CSV table of C-alpha atoms in Angstrom, one decimal:
chain,number,residue,atom,x,y,z
L,17,SER,CA,6.9,-26.7,1.3
L,18,SER,CA,6.1,-24.1,3.9
L,19,ALA,CA,4.6,-21.8,1.3
L,20,SER,CA,2.2,-24.5,0.0
L,21,SER,CA,1.2,-25.6,3.5
L,22,THR,CA,0.5,-21.9,4.4
L,23,LEU,CA,-1.9,-21.7,1.4
L,24,GLN,CA,-3.8,-24.7,2.7
L,25,ILE,CA,-5.2,-22.3,5.4
L,26,PRO,CA,-8.5,-21.0,3.9
L,27,SER,CA,-7.9,-17.4,4.8
L,28,ALA,CA,-4.4,-17.4,3.4
L,29,ALA,CA,-5.6,-19.1,0.2
L,30,ASN,CA,-8.4,-16.5,-0.2
L,31,ARG,CA,-6.0,-13.6,0.2
L,32,PHE,CA,-3.6,-15.1,-2.2
L,33,TYR,CA,-6.4,-15.5,-4.8
L,34,LEU,CA,-7.5,-11.9,-4.4
L,35,ARG,CA,-3.9,-10.7,-4.6
L,36,THR,CA,-3.0,-12.6,-7.8
L,37,ARG,CA,-6.2,-11.5,-9.5
L,38,GLY,CA,-5.5,-7.8,-8.8
L,39,PHE,CA,-8.6,-7.4,-6.7
L,40,TYR,CA,-7.2,-4.9,-4.3
L,41,VAL,CA,-6.1,-2.4,-7.0
L,42,GLU,CA,-9.4,-2.9,-9.0
L,43,PHE,CA,-11.4,-2.3,-5.8
L,44,SER,CA,-9.6,1.0,-5.1
L,45,SER,CA,-10.2,2.0,-8.7
L,46,ALA,CA,-13.9,1.1,-8.4
L,47,ILE,CA,-14.2,3.2,-5.2
L,48,SER,CA,-12.5,6.2,-6.9
L,49,ASN,CA,-14.9,5.9,-9.9
L,50,THR,CA,-17.8,6.5,-7.6
L,51,GLY,CA,-16.5,10.1,-7.0
L,52,ILE,CA,-16.5,9.7,-3.3
L,53,LEU,CA,-12.9,10.7,-3.0
L,54,LEU,CA,-13.6,14.1,-4.3
L,55,ASP,CA,-14.9,15.1,-0.9
L,56,SER,CA,-12.0,15.3,1.5
L,57,SER,CA,-14.0,14.2,4.5
L,58,HIS,CA,-15.3,11.2,2.6
L,59,GLY,CA,-11.8,10.5,1.3
L,60,TRP,CA,-10.5,10.5,4.9
L,61,ALA,CA,-13.3,8.1,6.0
L,62,VAL,CA,-12.6,5.7,3.0
L,63,THR,CA,-8.9,5.8,3.7
L,64,ASN,CA,-9.5,4.8,7.3
L,65,PHE,CA,-11.8,2.0,6.1
L,66,ALA,CA,-9.0,0.8,3.9
L,67,LEU,CA,-6.5,0.9,6.8
L,68,ALA,CA,-9.0,-1.0,9.0
L,69,LEU,CA,-9.1,-3.8,6.4
L,70,MET,CA,-5.4,-4.2,7.1
L,71,GLU,CA,-5.7,-3.8,10.9
L,72,PRO,CA,-8.7,-2.4,12.8
L,73,SER,CA,-6.5,-0.4,15.1
L,74,LEU,CA,-5.0,1.7,12.3
L,75,LYS,CA,-6.6,5.1,11.9
L,76,LEU,CA,-5.7,8.5,10.6
L,77,SER,CA,-6.8,11.6,12.5
L,78,PRO,CA,-9.1,14.0,10.5
L,79,LEU,CA,-7.5,16.6,8.3
L,80,THR,CA,-7.3,20.1,9.9
L,81,GLY,CA,-10.6,21.8,9.6
L,82,GLU,CA,-12.5,18.6,8.7
L,83,ARG,CA,-15.4,17.4,10.8
L,84,GLN,CA,-14.8,14.3,13.0
L,85,VAL,CA,-17.1,11.3,12.8
L,86,SER,CA,-19.4,11.3,15.8
L,87,GLY,CA,-17.8,9.5,18.7
L,88,ASP,CA,-14.3,9.7,17.3
L,89,THR,CA,-12.2,11.9,19.5
L,90,SER,CA,-8.9,10.3,18.9
L,91,ASN,CA,-6.0,11.8,17.0
L,92,SER,CA,-4.5,8.7,15.7
L,93,HIS,CA,-4.0,5.0,16.5
L,94,HIS,CA,-0.8,3.1,16.0
L,95,ILE,CA,0.0,-0.5,16.6
L,96,SER,CA,3.0,-1.5,18.7
L,97,LYS,CA,6.2,-3.0,17.4
L,98,ASN,CA,5.2,-6.5,18.4
L,99,THR,CA,1.7,-6.5,16.8
L,100,PHE,CA,0.9,-8.1,13.5
L,101,VAL,CA,-1.7,-6.7,11.0
L,102,ARG,CA,-4.6,-9.0,10.1
L,103,ASN,CA,-4.4,-8.6,6.4
L,104,PRO,CA,-1.1,-7.2,5.0
L,105,ASP,CA,-2.4,-7.7,1.4
L,106,ALA,CA,-4.9,-4.9,1.9
L,107,CYS,CA,-2.1,-2.4,1.9
L,108,ARG,CA,-2.7,-2.4,-1.9
L,109,ILE,CA,-6.1,-0.8,-1.3
L,110,VAL,CA,-4.5,2.0,0.8
L,111,LEU,CA,-1.8,2.5,-1.9
L,112,GLY,CA,-4.4,2.4,-4.7
L,113,LEU,CA,-6.6,5.0,-2.9
L,114,ALA,CA,-3.6,7.2,-2.2
L,115,VAL,CA,-2.7,7.3,-5.9
L,116,ARG,CA,-6.3,8.3,-6.8
L,117,LEU,CA,-6.6,10.8,-4.0
L,118,ALA,CA,-3.6,12.8,-5.2
L,119,THR,CA,-5.5,15.1,-7.5
L,120,THR,CA,-6.2,18.0,-5.2
L,121,SER,CA,-4.1,19.7,-2.5
L,122,SER,CA,-6.1,18.2,0.3
L,123,GLY,CA,-6.1,14.8,-1.4
L,124,VAL,CA,-2.3,14.9,-1.8
L,125,THR,CA,-2.0,15.7,2.0
L,126,LEU,CA,-4.3,12.8,2.9
L,127,ALA,CA,-2.5,10.5,0.4
L,128,LYS,CA,0.9,11.3,1.9
L,129,ARG,CA,-0.4,10.6,5.4
L,130,ALA,CA,-1.8,7.2,4.3
L,131,LEU,CA,1.5,6.3,2.6
L,132,ASP,CA,3.4,7.5,5.7
L,133,GLU,CA,1.4,5.0,7.8
L,134,ILE,CA,2.4,2.2,5.4
L,135,LEU,CA,6.0,3.4,5.6
L,136,ARG,CA,5.8,3.4,9.4
L,137,LEU,CA,4.7,-0.2,9.3
L,138,CYS,CA,7.7,-1.0,7.1
L,139,GLY,CA,10.2,0.7,9.3
L,140,THR,CA,13.3,-1.1,10.4
L,141,GLU,CA,12.0,-1.2,14.0
L,142,MET,CA,9.0,-3.2,12.7
L,143,THR,CA,11.3,-6.0,11.3
L,144,GLY,CA,9.9,-8.7,13.6
L,145,SER,CA,6.3,-7.9,12.9
L,146,THR,CA,4.6,-5.8,10.2
L,147,LEU,CA,7.6,-5.3,7.9
L,148,SER,CA,8.0,-9.0,7.7
L,149,GLN,CA,4.3,-9.5,6.9
L,150,ILE,CA,4.1,-6.8,4.2
L,151,ALA,CA,7.3,-7.8,2.6
L,152,SER,CA,6.1,-11.4,2.4
L,153,CYS,CA,2.8,-10.6,0.8
L,154,GLY,CA,4.3,-9.9,-2.7
L,155,LEU,CA,4.2,-6.1,-2.4
L,156,CYS,CA,7.6,-5.7,-4.1
L,157,ARG,CA,6.2,-7.3,-7.2
L,158,SER,CA,3.1,-5.1,-7.0
L,159,LEU,CA,5.2,-2.0,-6.8
L,160,THR,CA,7.1,-3.0,-9.9
L,161,ASN,CA,4.1,-4.3,-11.9
L,162,GLN,CA,2.9,-2.0,-14.7
L,163,SER,CA,-0.7,-3.0,-14.0
L,164,GLU,CA,-0.4,-2.0,-10.4
L,165,PHE,CA,2.0,0.7,-9.1
L,166,ALA,CA,5.1,0.7,-11.4
L,167,SER,CA,4.0,4.0,-13.0
L,168,MET,CA,4.5,5.7,-9.7
L,169,LEU,CA,8.2,4.9,-9.9
L,170,GLU,CA,8.6,6.4,-13.3
L,171,ASN,CA,6.9,9.8,-12.7
L,172,ARG,CA,9.4,11.9,-10.7
L,173,SER,CA,7.1,14.9,-10.7
L,174,HIS,CA,4.3,13.0,-8.9
L,175,PRO,CA,3.8,14.2,-5.3
L,176,LEU,CA,3.9,10.6,-4.1
L,177,TYR,CA,7.0,9.5,-6.1
L,178,SER,CA,9.5,9.8,-3.3
L,179,ARG,CA,7.3,7.8,-0.9
L,180,PHE,CA,6.7,5.0,-3.4
L,181,VAL,CA,10.5,4.8,-4.0
L,182,LEU,CA,11.2,4.7,-0.3
L,183,LEU,CA,8.6,2.0,0.2
L,184,LEU,CA,10.1,-0.1,-2.5
L,185,ARG,CA,13.6,0.4,-1.0
L,186,ARG,CA,12.4,-0.8,2.4
L,187,ILE,CA,10.6,-3.8,1.1
L,188,ALA,CA,13.3,-4.9,-1.3
L,189,ALA,CA,16.0,-4.4,1.2
L,190,PHE,CA,14.2,-6.6,3.7
L,191,SER,CA,13.3,-9.5,1.5
L,192,MET,CA,12.9,-10.4,-2.2
L,193,THR,CA,12.1,-13.6,-3.9
L,194,TYR,CA,13.7,-14.5,-7.2
L,195,MET,CA,10.6,-13.4,-9.0
L,196,ASP,CA,10.6,-10.1,-7.1
L,197,PHE,CA,14.2,-9.5,-8.2
L,198,VAL,CA,13.3,-10.2,-11.8
L,199,ALA,CA,10.3,-7.8,-11.6
L,200,LEU,CA,12.5,-5.1,-10.0
L,201,LEU,CA,15.0,-5.5,-12.8
L,202,ARG,CA,12.3,-5.2,-15.4
L,203,CYS,CA,10.9,-2.1,-13.8
L,204,VAL,CA,14.2,-0.3,-13.3
L,205,VAL,CA,16.3,-1.5,-16.1
L,206,GLY,CA,13.6,-1.8,-18.8
L,207,PRO,CA,13.0,2.0,-19.2
L,208,ILE,CA,16.7,2.6,-19.3
L,209,LEU,CA,17.2,0.1,-22.1
L,210,CYS,CA,14.3,1.5,-24.0
L,211,ALA,CA,15.7,5.0,-23.7
L,212,ASP,CA,19.1,3.8,-25.0
L,213,GLU,CA,17.5,2.2,-28.0
L,214,ASP,CA,15.6,5.4,-28.9
């Protein structure tokens, strides 16, 4: 099949292995555990590093009042509608960091900006490029997986809740495998059924 032939490419097989082993989420957790995200300027630099793992041209401008890295005078860098990201699986690191950044007001601001960049890549105008890539890398299942980001869809009071819901809507509306659909049902219907039983 086309899926199995794709996995014969070493880079694709490596990314699939990292994805299925939960490496990206664990990596973002390990970064957070160092305490580096507590400093907003460091958090900005780490977030840009995570975006660069997806595509080197992706970059967020510094937060207002934060110092810029020497030599960086740009406000932001965006990829065109016809450009593909090098590693769509790495969006999980960006999402993981965003969740862990959202503990302070400046962290929430940075986390929202990072998620907005992912949402931009998943906009309808990116259908022929980055939306297709990100939707095909199993992100729908990650968003509904309890060991990854499903908790973000259950906490309506979380400052990133609406963005995670919008991201899931865009990914699911574009493309879902049968397993993605089952995972989505478990994530959405499961809590409702549990509440009814209580």
